[in-house]
CSV table of C-alpha atoms in Angstrom, one decimal:
chain,number,residue,atom,x,y,z
A,1,MET,CA,-21.1,2.2,9.2
A,2,ILE,CA,-19.7,5.4,7.7
A,3,THR,CA,-21.9,6.8,4.9
A,4,PRO,CA,-21.3,9.5,2.3
A,5,ALA,CA,-23.6,11.8,4.2
A,6,ILE,CA,-21.4,11.4,7.3
A,7,VAL,CA,-18.3,12.2,5.3
A,8,GLN,CA,-20.1,15.2,3.7
A,9,ALA,CA,-20.7,16.6,7.2
A,10,TYR,CA,-17.1,16.1,8.1
A,11,VAL,CA,-16.0,17.8,4.9
A,12,ALA,CA,-18.2,20.8,5.8
A,13,GLN,CA,-17.1,21.1,9.4
A,14,LYS,CA,-13.4,20.9,8.6
A,15,GLN,CA,-13.8,23.3,5.7
A,16,LEU,CA,-12.0,20.9,3.4
A,17,ASP,CA,-13.1,22.9,0.3
A,18,THR,CA,-10.8,25.7,1.5
A,19,ILE,CA,-7.9,23.3,2.5
A,20,LEU,CA,-8.1,21.4,-0.8
A,21,GLN,CA,-9.0,24.4,-2.9
A,22,MET,CA,-12.2,22.8,-4.1
A,23,LYS,CA,-15.2,24.7,-5.5
A,24,ALA,CA,-18.2,24.0,-3.4
A,25,PRO,CA,-20.6,22.2,-3.3
A,26,ILE,CA,-18.6,19.0,-2.9
A,27,THR,CA,-20.3,15.7,-3.5
A,28,VAL,CA,-19.3,12.5,-1.8
A,29,SER,CA,-19.7,9.0,-3.3
A,30,PHE,CA,-18.6,5.6,-2.2
A,31,LEU,CA,-15.5,4.4,-4.0
A,32,ALA,CA,-14.3,1.1,-2.6
A,33,GLN,CA,-13.8,-0.9,0.6
A,34,GLY,CA,-11.3,-3.4,1.8
A,35,GLU,CA,-10.7,-5.2,5.1
A,36,TYR,CA,-8.7,-2.3,6.5
A,37,ASN,CA,-9.9,0.7,4.6
A,38,GLN,CA,-13.0,2.5,3.4
A,39,ASN,CA,-12.7,4.9,0.5
A,40,PHE,CA,-14.9,7.7,-0.8
A,41,LEU,CA,-14.6,10.0,-3.7
A,42,LEU,CA,-14.8,13.8,-3.2
A,43,THR,CA,-15.8,15.7,-6.4
A,44,ASP,CA,-16.3,19.5,-6.7
A,45,GLN,CA,-18.1,21.7,-9.3
A,46,GLN,CA,-14.9,21.8,-11.5
A,47,HIS,CA,-14.7,18.0,-11.4
A,48,ARG,CA,-11.6,18.0,-9.2
A,49,GLN,CA,-11.5,14.7,-7.3
A,50,PHE,CA,-9.8,13.3,-4.2
A,51,VAL,CA,-9.8,10.0,-2.4
A,52,PHE,CA,-11.1,10.3,1.2
A,53,ARG,CA,-9.7,7.3,3.0
A,54,LEU,CA,-10.8,5.9,6.4
A,55,ASN,CA,-8.5,3.4,8.1
A,56,TYR,CA,-9.8,0.5,10.2
A,57,GLY,CA,-6.7,-1.4,11.1
A,58,THR,CA,-3.1,-2.3,10.3
A,59,GLN,CA,-1.5,-5.3,8.6
A,60,ILE,CA,2.0,-4.5,9.7
A,61,ASN,CA,1.5,-3.8,13.5
A,62,VAL,CA,2.3,-0.1,13.4
A,63,GLN,CA,0.8,2.1,16.1
A,64,ASN,CA,-0.5,4.9,13.8
A,65,GLN,CA,-1.4,3.2,10.5
A,66,ILE,CA,-2.9,6.3,8.7
A,67,LYS,CA,0.1,8.4,9.5
A,68,TYR,CA,2.4,5.6,8.2
A,69,GLU,CA,0.5,5.7,4.9
A,70,TYR,CA,0.6,9.5,4.8
A,71,LYS,CA,4.3,9.7,5.4
A,72,ALA,CA,4.9,7.0,2.8
A,73,LEU,CA,3.0,9.0,0.2
A,74,GLU,CA,4.8,12.1,1.2
A,75,PHE,CA,8.2,10.5,0.7
A,76,LEU,CA,7.1,9.0,-2.6
A,77,ALA,CA,5.9,12.3,-4.0
A,78,ASN,CA,9.1,12.9,-5.9
A,79,SER,CA,8.7,9.7,-7.8
A,80,GLY,CA,5.7,11.2,-9.7
A,81,VAL,CA,4.0,7.8,-10.0
A,82,THR,CA,2.1,7.7,-6.6
A,83,PRO,CA,-0.9,9.6,-5.1
A,84,TYR,CA,0.0,12.9,-3.5
A,85,PRO,CA,-1.2,13.1,0.1
A,86,TYR,CA,-3.1,16.3,0.8
A,87,TYR,CA,-4.6,15.9,4.3
A,88,LEU,CA,-4.1,13.8,7.5
A,89,ASP,CA,-6.4,13.6,10.5
A,90,ASP,CA,-5.1,11.1,13.1
A,91,THR,CA,-6.7,12.7,16.1
A,92,HIS,CA,-9.7,10.3,16.2
A,93,GLN,CA,-11.9,13.1,17.5
A,94,TYR,CA,-14.5,13.1,14.7
A,95,PHE,CA,-14.1,9.6,13.4
A,96,GLU,CA,-12.8,6.6,15.4
A,97,GLN,CA,-10.8,5.9,12.2
A,98,GLY,CA,-7.8,7.9,10.9
A,99,VAL,CA,-8.5,10.0,7.8
A,100,LEU,CA,-6.2,10.5,4.8
A,101,ILE,CA,-7.1,12.5,1.7
A,102,GLU,CA,-5.0,11.7,-1.4
A,103,GLU,CA,-4.9,12.3,-5.1
A,104,TYR,CA,-7.3,10.4,-7.3
A,105,PHE,CA,-6.4,8.9,-10.7
A,106,VAL,CA,-8.5,7.9,-13.6
A,107,GLY,CA,-7.5,4.7,-15.4
A,108,ARG,CA,-7.8,0.9,-15.5
A,109,PRO,CA,-5.9,-1.9,-13.8
A,110,LEU,CA,-2.7,-3.2,-15.2
A,111,ARG,CA,-2.7,-5.9,-17.9
A,112,TYR,CA,0.3,-8.1,-18.0
A,113,GLU,CA,-0.1,-8.6,-21.7
A,114,THR,CA,0.3,-4.9,-22.6
A,115,ASP,CA,1.5,-2.9,-19.7
A,116,LEU,CA,4.9,-4.4,-18.6
A,117,MET,CA,6.8,-1.3,-19.8
A,118,ALA,CA,4.6,1.0,-17.7
A,119,ALA,CA,5.1,-1.2,-14.7
A,120,ALA,CA,8.9,-1.2,-15.2
A,121,GLU,CA,9.0,2.6,-15.4
A,122,ILE,CA,6.9,2.9,-12.2
A,123,PHE,CA,9.2,0.4,-10.4
A,124,ALA,CA,12.3,2.3,-11.6
A,125,LYS,CA,11.0,5.6,-10.4
A,126,VAL,CA,10.0,4.3,-7.0
A,127,HIS,CA,13.0,2.0,-6.3
A,128,ARG,CA,15.6,4.6,-7.2
A,129,LEU,CA,14.5,7.1,-4.6
A,130,SER,CA,17.3,7.7,-2.1
A,131,ILE,CA,16.8,6.4,1.4
A,132,ASN,CA,18.2,8.3,4.3
A,133,GLU,CA,18.3,7.9,8.1
A,134,ASN,CA,15.0,9.7,8.6
A,135,GLN,CA,13.2,7.1,6.5
A,136,THR,CA,15.0,4.1,8.1
A,137,GLN,CA,14.1,5.4,11.6
A,138,PHE,CA,10.4,5.9,10.7
A,139,PHE,CA,9.5,3.1,8.3
A,140,ILE,CA,9.8,-0.6,8.9
A,141,THR,CA,13.3,-1.5,7.6
A,142,GLU,CA,14.2,-5.1,6.6
A,143,THR,CA,18.0,-5.7,6.4
A,144,ARG,CA,17.7,-9.5,6.5
A,145,ILE,CA,15.1,-10.1,3.8
A,146,CYS,CA,15.2,-13.9,3.8
A,147,GLU,CA,14.7,-14.2,7.5
A,148,ASP,CA,12.0,-11.6,7.4
A,149,ARG,CA,10.0,-13.5,4.7
A,150,ILE,CA,10.4,-16.8,6.6
A,151,ARG,CA,9.2,-15.1,9.8
A,152,GLU,CA,6.2,-13.7,7.9
A,153,GLY,CA,5.5,-17.1,6.5
A,154,GLU,CA,5.6,-18.7,9.9
A,155,GLN,CA,3.0,-16.1,11.2
A,156,LEU,CA,0.7,-16.9,8.3
A,157,LEU,CA,1.1,-20.7,8.8
A,158,LYS,CA,0.5,-20.7,12.6
A,159,THR,CA,-3.1,-21.9,12.2
A,160,VAL,CA,-2.1,-24.4,9.5
A,161,TRP,CA,0.2,-26.6,11.5
A,162,HIS,CA,-2.5,-28.0,13.8
A,163,SER,CA,-5.5,-27.6,11.6
A,164,THR,CA,-8.0,-30.5,11.2
A,165,LYS,CA,-9.3,-29.0,8.0
A,166,ILE,CA,-6.2,-29.4,5.9
A,167,LYS,CA,-4.9,-32.8,4.7
A,168,ALA,CA,-1.8,-34.1,6.4
A,169,GLU,CA,0.1,-34.4,3.1
A,170,GLN,CA,-0.6,-30.7,2.4
A,171,VAL,CA,0.7,-29.6,5.8
A,172,LYS,CA,3.8,-31.8,5.2
A,173,LEU,CA,4.4,-30.1,1.9
A,174,LEU,CA,4.2,-26.7,3.4
A,175,ALA,CA,6.6,-27.7,6.2
A,176,GLN,CA,9.0,-29.0,3.5
A,177,LEU,CA,8.9,-25.8,1.6
A,178,ARG,CA,9.5,-23.8,4.8
A,179,ASP,CA,12.5,-26.0,5.7
A,180,TRP,CA,13.9,-25.6,2.2
A,181,CYS,CA,13.7,-21.8,2.6
A,182,VAL,CA,15.4,-21.9,6.0
A,183,LYS,CA,18.2,-24.1,4.5
A,184,HIS,CA,18.8,-22.0,1.4
A,185,GLN,CA,18.4,-18.5,2.8
A,186,ASP,CA,21.2,-16.1,1.9
A,187,ASN,CA,20.8,-12.8,3.7
A,188,ALA,CA,24.4,-11.8,2.9
A,189,TYR,CA,23.8,-11.8,-0.8
A,190,PHE,CA,20.9,-9.3,-0.5
A,191,ALA,CA,22.7,-7.3,2.1
A,192,GLN,CA,25.3,-6.2,-0.5
A,193,GLN,CA,22.5,-4.5,-2.5
A,194,PRO,CA,21.0,-1.1,-1.9
A,195,LEU,CA,17.8,-0.6,0.1
A,196,SER,CA,14.7,0.7,-1.7
A,197,PHE,CA,11.2,1.7,-0.7
A,198,VAL,CA,9.0,-1.2,-1.7
A,199,ASN,CA,5.2,-1.5,-1.9
A,200,THR,CA,4.9,-5.2,-1.0
A,201,GLU,CA,1.4,-5.5,-2.7
A,202,VAL,CA,2.1,-5.1,-6.4
A,203,ASN,CA,-0.9,-6.9,-7.9
A,204,ALA,CA,-2.5,-5.7,-11.1
A,205,ASN,CA,-5.4,-3.8,-9.3
A,206,ASN,CA,-2.9,-1.5,-7.5
A,207,PHE,CA,-1.7,-0.1,-10.8
A,208,ILE,CA,-3.7,2.6,-12.5
A,209,ILE,CA,-3.0,2.7,-16.2
A,210,GLY,CA,-3.9,5.9,-18.0
A,211,PRO,CA,-3.6,7.0,-21.6
A,212,GLN,CA,-0.6,9.3,-20.9
A,213,HIS,CA,0.6,8.4,-17.4
A,214,SER,CA,0.4,5.4,-15.0
A,215,TRP,CA,0.7,5.1,-11.2
A,216,LEU,CA,1.0,2.6,-8.3
A,217,ILE,CA,-1.5,3.1,-5.6
A,218,ASP,CA,-2.4,1.5,-2.3
A,219,TRP,CA,0.6,2.1,0.0
A,220,GLU,CA,-0.8,0.4,3.1
A,221,LYS,CA,2.2,-1.6,4.1
A,222,PRO,CA,5.4,-0.3,2.4
A,223,VAL,CA,8.8,-1.2,3.9
A,224,ILE,CA,12.4,-0.3,3.3
A,225,SER,CA,13.9,-3.5,1.9
A,226,ASN,CA,15.4,-4.9,-1.3
A,227,ALA,CA,13.6,-4.0,-4.5
A,228,VAL,CA,13.6,-7.7,-5.4
A,229,GLN,CA,10.7,-8.1,-3.0
A,230,ASP,CA,8.4,-6.1,-5.3
A,231,LEU,CA,9.8,-7.5,-8.6
A,232,THR,CA,9.5,-11.2,-7.6
A,233,GLN,CA,6.0,-10.7,-6.3
A,234,PHE,CA,5.0,-8.9,-9.5
A,235,LEU,CA,6.4,-11.7,-11.7
A,236,ALA,CA,5.2,-14.7,-9.6
A,237,ASP,CA,2.6,-17.0,-11.2
A,238,THR,CA,0.4,-16.6,-8.1
A,239,THR,CA,0.3,-12.8,-8.7
A,240,THR,CA,0.0,-12.8,-12.5
């Protein structure tokens, strides 16, 4: 288990105070942890703060997850509504995990009742970024969005089809929904529309709402796809 003291030793050895232009001493505190990442907060004597992120795995089957996240944030920097990436260590020489240091924002999670305009502005700034060949070669790119979502659903449902813990009528309902999606998919319709950089995890906790500015964080599994993927997830009852 990585502790703040271990991170503190890494910060000192790598002279991150110089790299990040922080005024020592730097304090390290636990911030948050998920299934695939552990996050610490770096704070210096001038109260400058950064997120120190350790990666434990990938949800999208990429070989170098932490570099994928770093490159995503690097590309998104021009949007002005995402964390800026300051440091990448994917050598695995000190930690088994990859390391990413990114900008830290102060604020609260999004509220659907009051913050839809802020969310709309964030989506607009992210989704209008121009995509070029460099991005489509590096990032996962989905050009047949309906097929891709059905394939993803099939992966998630693999354990369901033969489960003894789920009622037969529930399995049947899921199969009917899957079959409906297969029958009504229309890749050609979406193929006519421009590609955008999409987050794919736009729940309320991934928005930071501040008094003057707001941001979208947690870019673990972005893809190049149709912007409708973010918008429909954001508006779905299961998300809201």
